Amino acid sequence: SETSILSVLTKLGFETMWFGTQSITKYYRNKPGGSFYDEVNFHIIPGGSALMLPNSHDCELLPYLEKNISSNKKKFIILHTTGSHWNYGARHPKAFEKFTPVIPESSKHDAASCTTEERSNSYDNSILYTDFFLSNVIAMLKDKNAILIYVSDHGESLGEEGRLTHGHDEYYEEQRNVPFMVWFS
């Protein structure tokens, strides 16, 4: 009868928090049978969207994580990152442009509007930045009694057989096979 692990852990006395650089759609609120939206206390970060300003970089979540891991209370913290969603050029600071040429950060066009090299380089730079983000999270947790689980919600099609999309995991292998990592302190 539970809707998610979030509601289970909240009922078990965990302080459950959700911080993110992606908006959480209100579509999930007040669904028949309930949803995690109705059962969990969300800690919302002020910003232009539901959580943070659009195109905020994921490392902007780190101060909120650091602030909220200091007590000895049982906690379950979700960091809902933007990771490598389109526009890949907007997913990392300039300092992470190791691979060039890249998609301009301000580009609002779809993935077909840039070259294959710009798209691949920008995507690879976003992966480099995600690695940096995760290494910072691990550094904060290494002296705590903690478990980090990292998983992507879907993969990206970067031109495989002409596909430039995401979120269609039932059809495309590159969108079904996603990163999954578990780290223990």
XYZ file of N, CA and C in Angstrom:
555
model
N 0.818 -1.207 0.000
C 0.000 0.000 0.000
C 0.855 1.262 0.000
N 2.179 1.105 0.078
C 3.053 2.275 0.045
C 3.283 2.703 -1.402
N 3.522 3.982 -1.605
C 3.732 4.473 -2.966
C 5.196 4.516 -3.364
N 6.105 4.586 -2.409
C 7.521 4.644 -2.763
C 8.382 4.363 -1.537
N 9.664 4.160 -1.771
C 10.602 3.994 -0.660
C 10.638 5.259 0.196
N 10.369 6.405 -0.406
C 10.339 7.659 0.345
C 9.280 7.625 1.432
N 8.085 7.163 1.078
C 7.014 7.126 2.080
C 7.298 6.076 3.147
N 7.883 4.939 2.753
C 8.224 3.890 3.727
C 9.233 4.425 4.739
N 10.309 5.038 4.255
C 11.341 5.543 5.155
C 10.832 6.690 6.028
N 9.975 7.536 5.486
C 9.393 8.613 6.286
C 8.593 8.015 7.440
N 7.785 6.995 7.167
C 6.990 6.349 8.210
C 7.852 5.609 9.218
N 9.069 5.209 8.831
C 9.997 4.536 9.739
C 10.834 5.523 10.554
N 10.527 6.803 10.432
C 11.190 7.804 11.256
C 12.406 8.468 10.632
N 12.666 8.216 9.369
C 13.756 8.918 8.695
C 13.308 10.327 8.363
N 14.216 11.273 8.525
C 13.977 12.614 8.012
C 14.273 12.539 6.523
N 13.235 12.663 5.714
C 13.356 12.475 4.276
C 13.395 13.829 3.590
N 14.446 14.045 2.809
C 14.631 15.332 2.139
C 14.859 15.117 0.654
N 14.430 16.091 -0.118
C 14.587 16.043 -1.569
C 15.123 17.407 -1.994
N 16.305 17.413 -2.572
C 16.886 18.627 -3.136
C 17.156 18.353 -4.607
N 16.962 19.338 -5.450
C 17.198 19.053 -6.854
C 17.431 20.261 -7.716
N 18.066 19.994 -8.841
C 18.248 21.003 -9.875
C 17.253 20.797 -11.009
N 16.427 19.759 -10.904
C 15.331 19.548 -11.849
C 14.027 19.862 -11.139
N 13.075 20.357 -11.880
C 11.754 20.594 -11.312
C 11.052 19.269 -11.068
N 10.230 19.224 -10.045
C 9.365 18.070 -9.809
C 7.982 18.480 -10.277
N 7.458 17.767 -11.218
C 6.158 18.129 -11.754
C 5.055 17.867 -10.733
N 4.103 18.752 -10.671
C 2.978 18.589 -9.755
C 1.955 17.601 -10.302
N 2.235 17.034 -11.469
C 1.384 16.014 -12.064
C 1.157 14.863 -11.091
N 2.186 14.574 -10.263
C 2.121 13.419 -9.377
C 1.339 13.680 -8.095
N 0.960 14.916 -7.828
C 0.265 15.252 -6.593
C -1.206 14.799 -6.670
N -1.719 14.301 -5.534
C -3.136 13.948 -5.382
C -3.639 12.925 -6.402
N -2.817 11.933 -6.691
C -3.240 10.858 -7.584
C -4.076 9.843 -6.797
N -4.980 9.129 -7.454
C -5.732 8.084 -6.752
C -4.756 7.094 -6.111
N -4.941 6.800 -4.848
C -4.044 5.908 -4.133
C -2.862 6.624 -3.507
N -2.726 7.924 -3.768
C -1.643 8.703 -3.184
C -0.368 8.627 -3.994
N 0.589 9.412 -3.595
C 1.905 9.400 -4.229
C 2.916 9.901 -3.214
N 4.201 9.728 -3.532
C 5.229 10.214 -2.617
C 5.103 11.715 -2.411
N 4.545 12.404 -3.369
C 4.359 13.849 -3.261
C 3.472 14.199 -2.071
N 2.507 13.326 -1.780
C 1.564 13.580 -0.699
C 2.086 13.126 0.654
N 3.137 12.285 0.685
C 3.553 11.631 1.919
C 4.899 12.083 2.465
N 5.649 12.847 1.704
C 7.019 13.198 2.092
C 7.117 14.694 2.299
N 7.863 15.096 3.339
C 8.149 16.505 3.537
C 9.283 16.909 2.618
N 8.989 17.664 1.597
C 10.021 18.121 0.682
C 10.683 19.363 1.249
N 11.998 19.388 1.220
C 12.746 20.587 1.552
C 13.056 21.246 0.219
N 12.384 22.325 -0.063
C 12.490 22.955 -1.367
C 13.519 24.089 -1.313
N 14.364 24.135 -2.309
C 15.349 25.203 -2.431
C 14.700 26.334 -3.216
N 14.705 27.556 -2.683
C 14.089 28.666 -3.416
C 14.773 28.895 -4.760
N 14.006 29.247 -5.751
C 14.584 29.511 -7.069
C 13.502 29.809 -8.074
N 13.889 29.890 -9.323
C 12.967 30.260 -10.381
C 12.063 29.114 -10.815
N 12.469 27.887 -10.561
C 11.605 26.762 -10.883
C 11.074 26.197 -9.568
N 10.604 24.982 -9.606
C 10.082 24.381 -8.375
C 11.186 24.232 -7.335
N 12.442 24.118 -7.774
C 13.517 23.900 -6.828
C 14.641 24.921 -6.960
N 15.265 25.006 -8.103
C 16.361 25.949 -8.315
C 16.140 26.647 -9.641
N 16.964 27.627 -9.916
C 16.866 28.312 -11.194
C 17.129 27.327 -12.330
N 16.440 27.487 -13.453
C 16.709 26.605 -14.590
C 18.198 26.658 -14.957
N 18.735 25.535 -15.348
C 20.137 25.369 -15.738
C 21.116 25.572 -14.588
N 20.666 25.430 -13.350
C 21.598 25.436 -12.228
C 22.482 24.204 -12.354
N 23.742 24.361 -12.005
C 24.652 23.217 -12.052
C 24.460 22.363 -10.803
N 24.653 21.074 -10.948
C 24.371 20.130 -9.867
C 25.183 20.399 -8.607
N 26.397 20.915 -8.728
C 27.218 21.181 -7.532
C 26.602 22.261 -6.636
N 25.615 22.986 -7.136
C 24.921 23.959 -6.301
C 24.101 23.266 -5.207
N 23.918 21.960 -5.317
C 23.230 21.186 -4.282
C 24.136 20.869 -3.100
N 25.446 20.911 -3.296
C 26.388 20.464 -2.262
C 26.274 21.212 -0.938
N 26.122 22.528 -0.917
C 25.958 23.197 0.389
C 24.719 22.727 1.149
N 23.647 22.397 0.435
C 22.421 21.917 1.083
C 22.627 20.518 1.652
N 23.368 19.683 0.929
C 23.703 18.362 1.452
C 24.578 18.499 2.686
N 25.614 19.307 2.583
C 26.542 19.475 3.710
C 25.819 19.963 4.960
N 24.929 20.919 4.793
C 24.183 21.473 5.925
C 23.287 20.421 6.575
N 22.769 19.507 5.786
C 21.768 18.571 6.288
C 22.293 17.198 6.678
N 23.588 16.974 6.582
C 24.139 15.685 7.017
C 24.867 15.799 8.350
N 24.801 16.964 8.974
C 25.596 17.187 10.180
C 25.004 16.575 11.451
N 23.716 16.332 11.503
C 23.124 15.788 12.731
C 23.196 14.258 12.736
N 22.873 13.667 13.868
C 22.883 12.209 13.994
C 21.520 11.586 13.737
N 20.559 12.361 13.271
C 19.234 11.816 12.973
C 19.328 10.858 11.780
N 18.389 9.909 11.736
C 18.298 9.035 10.569
C 17.776 9.879 9.402
N 18.516 9.851 8.295
C 18.138 10.683 7.152
C 18.157 9.884 5.866
N 17.264 10.272 4.984
C 17.261 9.776 3.611
C 17.192 11.004 2.735
N 18.257 11.270 2.006
C 18.350 12.497 1.215
C 18.430 12.137 -0.263
N 17.553 12.742 -1.036
C 17.561 12.590 -2.489
C 18.198 13.847 -3.071
N 19.172 13.671 -3.949
C 19.723 14.767 -4.735
C 19.291 14.501 -6.177
N 18.290 15.219 -6.613
C 17.706 15.025 -7.943
C 18.451 15.922 -8.923
N 19.482 15.375 -9.538
C 20.354 16.169 -10.392
C 19.817 16.277 -11.813
N 20.322 17.263 -12.527
C 19.997 17.404 -13.939
C 20.927 16.543 -14.776
N 22.139 16.328 -14.281
C 23.071 15.404 -14.929
C 23.353 15.744 -16.371
N 22.973 14.862 -17.266
C 23.292 15.009 -18.687
C 22.047 15.155 -19.552
N 21.026 15.819 -19.020
C 19.857 16.131 -19.849
C 20.225 17.207 -20.866
N 19.495 17.255 -21.952
C 19.647 18.334 -22.927
C 19.331 19.644 -22.235
N 19.979 20.692 -22.438
C 21.089 21.025 -23.313
C 22.397 20.654 -22.620
N 23.143 19.727 -23.195
C 24.359 19.232 -22.570
C 25.368 20.341 -22.300
N 25.402 21.358 -23.137
C 26.333 22.470 -22.957
C 26.037 23.316 -21.730
N 24.814 23.220 -21.198
C 24.427 24.002 -20.018
C 24.572 23.197 -18.726
N 25.062 21.978 -18.801
C 25.098 21.086 -17.644
C 26.402 21.110 -16.867
N 27.308 21.995 -17.231
C 28.601 22.071 -16.548
C 29.163 23.479 -16.696
N 29.967 23.907 -15.713
C 30.644 25.205 -15.841
C 31.704 25.150 -16.943
N 32.103 26.317 -17.405
C 33.123 26.425 -18.467
C 34.403 25.666 -18.121
N 34.747 25.614 -16.839
C 35.981 24.933 -16.412
C 35.969 23.443 -16.774
N 34.822 22.885 -17.100
C 34.722 21.459 -17.425
C 34.615 21.218 -18.930
N 34.957 22.217 -19.728
C 34.951 22.041 -21.183
C 36.291 21.464 -21.632
N 36.517 20.224 -21.285
C 37.752 19.544 -21.674
C 37.700 19.156 -23.144
N 36.535 18.739 -23.595
C 36.359 18.302 -24.980
C 35.689 19.431 -25.763
N 36.283 19.833 -26.872
C 35.746 20.927 -27.687
C 35.761 20.498 -29.154
N 34.941 21.133 -29.988
C 34.000 22.226 -29.752
C 32.749 21.745 -29.018
N 32.024 22.690 -28.416
C 30.852 22.368 -27.610
C 29.627 23.132 -28.095
N 28.476 22.689 -27.623
C 27.215 23.388 -27.876
C 27.226 24.645 -27.014
N 26.834 25.794 -27.556
C 26.754 26.990 -26.707
C 25.778 26.768 -25.554
N 26.159 27.213 -24.357
C 25.324 27.025 -23.174
C 23.935 27.610 -23.367
N 23.855 28.726 -24.076
C 22.577 29.422 -24.235
C 21.711 28.836 -25.342
N 22.181 27.809 -26.035
C 21.423 27.216 -27.132
C 20.103 26.656 -26.631
N 19.029 27.015 -27.281
C 17.709 26.485 -26.928
C 17.226 25.500 -27.996
N 18.031 25.313 -29.021
C 17.637 24.443 -30.119
C 17.716 22.984 -29.690
N 17.142 22.128 -30.488
C 17.209 20.711 -30.171
C 18.568 20.141 -30.555
N 18.787 18.885 -30.201
C 20.091 18.250 -30.414
C 20.458 18.129 -31.890
N 19.475 18.188 -32.776
C 19.766 18.095 -34.211
C 20.353 19.382 -34.767
N 20.302 20.468 -34.007
C 20.776 21.759 -34.503
C 22.282 21.955 -34.338
N 22.969 20.990 -33.749
C 24.411 21.112 -33.564
C 25.103 19.955 -34.274
N 26.412 20.059 -34.382
C 27.147 18.992 -35.053
C 27.270 17.779 -34.131
N 27.551 16.644 -34.724
C 27.760 15.422 -33.943
C 28.901 15.618 -32.960
N 29.980 16.287 -33.386
C 31.132 16.525 -32.516
C 30.767 17.430 -31.342
N 30.023 18.519 -31.593
C 29.598 19.414 -30.508
C 28.710 18.672 -29.510
N 27.798 17.875 -30.029
C 26.864 17.129 -29.179
C 27.629 16.116 -28.324
N 28.504 15.338 -28.940
C 29.274 14.322 -28.200
C 30.206 14.959 -27.180
N 30.897 16.023 -27.577
C 31.816 16.693 -26.645
C 31.077 17.282 -25.455
N 29.962 17.928 -25.726
C 29.191 18.540 -24.637
C 28.643 17.479 -23.697
N 28.181 16.364 -24.258
C 27.697 15.259 -23.437
C 28.843 14.705 -22.582
N 30.004 14.477 -23.188
C 31.156 13.958 -22.440
C 31.579 14.920 -21.334
N 31.516 16.224 -21.591
C 31.836 17.206 -20.553
C 30.833 17.141 -19.410
N 29.572 16.879 -19.742
C 28.563 16.757 -18.677
C 28.828 15.517 -17.825
N 29.329 14.458 -18.426
C 29.691 13.249 -17.676
C 30.891 13.538 -16.775
N 31.864 14.267 -17.289
C 33.022 14.664 -16.487
C 32.568 15.464 -15.264
N 31.632 16.371 -15.455
C 31.112 17.181 -14.349
C 30.325 16.315 -13.354
N 29.563 15.345 -13.853
C 28.847 14.432 -12.957
C 29.824 13.644 -12.101
N 30.934 13.203 -12.692
C 31.975 12.515 -11.917
C 32.508 13.422 -10.802
N 32.730 14.680 -11.132
C 33.213 15.658 -10.150
C 32.187 15.838 -9.028
N 30.922 15.968 -9.412
C 29.841 16.114 -8.432
C 29.810 14.912 -7.483
N 29.827 13.705 -8.037
C 29.765 12.500 -7.209
C 30.982 12.370 -6.302
N 32.159 12.764 -6.776
C 33.354 12.704 -5.927
C 33.224 13.663 -4.746
N 32.567 14.799 -4.951
C 32.326 15.743 -3.852
C 31.312 15.191 -2.849
N 30.281 14.540 -3.341
C 29.296 13.927 -2.447
C 29.978 12.847 -1.610
N 30.777 12.008 -2.247
C 31.485 10.949 -1.524
C 32.423 11.546 -0.478
N 33.113 12.618 -0.819
C 34.018 13.262 0.152
C 33.252 13.737 1.381
N 32.025 14.223 1.194
C 31.212 14.679 2.331
C 30.717 13.521 3.185
N 30.530 12.361 2.579
C 29.937 11.221 3.282
C 30.971 10.253 3.857
N 32.227 10.377 3.480
C 33.216 9.340 3.817
C 33.395 9.122 5.312
N 33.179 10.142 6.135
C 33.314 9.991 7.585
C 31.970 9.797 8.285
N 30.928 9.563 7.527
C 29.582 9.346 8.077
C 29.219 7.869 7.930
N 28.201 7.450 8.626
C 27.628 6.127 8.419
C 26.626 6.295 7.287
N 27.078 6.053 6.041
C 26.259 6.443 4.896
C 26.362 5.438 3.750
N 25.329 5.452 2.939
C 25.294 4.712 1.680
C 24.881 5.709 0.604
N 25.589 5.687 -0.510
C 25.237 6.515 -1.669
C 24.797 5.576 -2.780
N 23.625 5.823 -3.313
C 23.137 5.091 -4.478
C 22.963 6.113 -5.589
N 23.611 5.862 -6.707
C 23.476 6.751 -7.860
C 22.904 5.948 -9.011
N 21.857 6.469 -9.624
C 21.267 5.832 -10.798
C 20.633 6.913 -11.667
N 20.737 6.726 -12.960
C 20.074 7.632 -13.900
C 18.654 7.141 -14.145
N 17.765 8.079 -14.413
C 16.381 7.699 -14.693
C 16.214 7.182 -16.122
N 17.121 7.560 -17.003
C 17.100 7.086 -18.383
C 18.415 7.463 -19.033
N 18.688 6.840 -20.155
C 19.866 7.194 -20.938
C 19.515 8.224 -21.991
N 20.494 8.572 -22.784
C 20.323 9.557 -23.850
C 20.654 8.915 -25.187
N 19.903 9.247 -26.214
C 20.239 8.841 -27.579
C 20.993 10.003 -28.208
N 22.248 9.744 -28.557
C 23.126 10.798 -29.076
C 23.320 10.686 -30.586
N 22.425 9.993 -31.244
C 22.507 9.853 -32.692
C 22.486 8.409 -33.147
N 22.374 7.470 -32.207
C 22.294 6.066 -32.571
C 21.124 5.866 -33.538
N 21.445 5.353 -34.714
C 20.444 5.117 -35.757
C 19.560 6.346 -35.999
N 20.166 7.523 -35.880
C 19.457 8.777 -36.151
C 18.619 9.306 -35.009
N 18.657 8.666 -33.845
C 17.828 9.089 -32.704
C 18.543 10.159 -31.892
N 17.817 11.209 -31.573
C 18.303 12.280 -30.699
C 17.190 12.577 -29.708
N 17.127 11.779 -28.627
C 16.016 11.922 -27.694
C 16.359 11.242 -26.372
N 15.459 11.343 -25.407
C 15.573 10.579 -24.170
C 14.180 10.306 -23.604
N 14.135 9.390 -22.654
C 12.877 9.080 -21.994
C 12.032 8.044 -22.695
N 12.575 7.368 -23.714
C 11.843 6.326 -24.423
C 12.502 4.976 -24.161
N 12.723 4.679 -22.904
C 13.536 3.531 -22.529
C 12.987 2.183 -22.968
N 11.700 2.101 -23.207
C 11.163 0.804 -23.602
C 11.557 0.433 -25.027
N 12.034 1.391 -25.804
C 12.357 1.136 -27.192
C 13.856 1.021 -27.472
N 14.670 1.832 -26.808
C 16.052 1.988 -27.235
C 17.035 1.516 -26.169
N 17.945 0.624 -26.571
C 18.904 0.044 -25.635
C 19.749 1.101 -24.938
N 20.189 2.132 -25.670
C 21.038 3.161 -25.059
C 20.298 3.967 -23.993
N 18.983 3.879 -23.968
C 18.216 4.560 -22.941
C 17.823 3.630 -21.794
N 17.878 2.326 -22.038
C 17.579 1.349 -20.979
C 18.787 1.059 -20.106
N 19.970 1.017 -20.691
C 21.198 0.699 -19.955
C 21.733 1.979 -19.330
N 21.500 2.130 -18.033
C 21.854 3.380 -17.353
C 22.905 3.133 -16.274
N 23.630 4.185 -15.895
C 24.596 4.030 -14.801
C 23.900 3.701 -13.493
N 24.521 2.826 -12.725
C 24.030 2.464 -11.400
C 25.255 2.193 -10.540
N 25.343 2.873 -9.409
C 26.504 2.750 -8.549
C 26.036 2.747 -7.106
N 26.668 1.910 -6.285
C 26.420 1.910 -4.852
C 27.772 2.089 -4.160
N 27.831 3.027 -3.222
C 29.046 3.318 -2.477
C 28.723 3.297 -0.989
N 29.562 2.656 -0.200
C 29.383 2.592 1.251
C 30.520 3.322 1.932
N 30.227 4.056 3.003
C 31.296 4.703 3.765
C 32.059 3.663 4.556
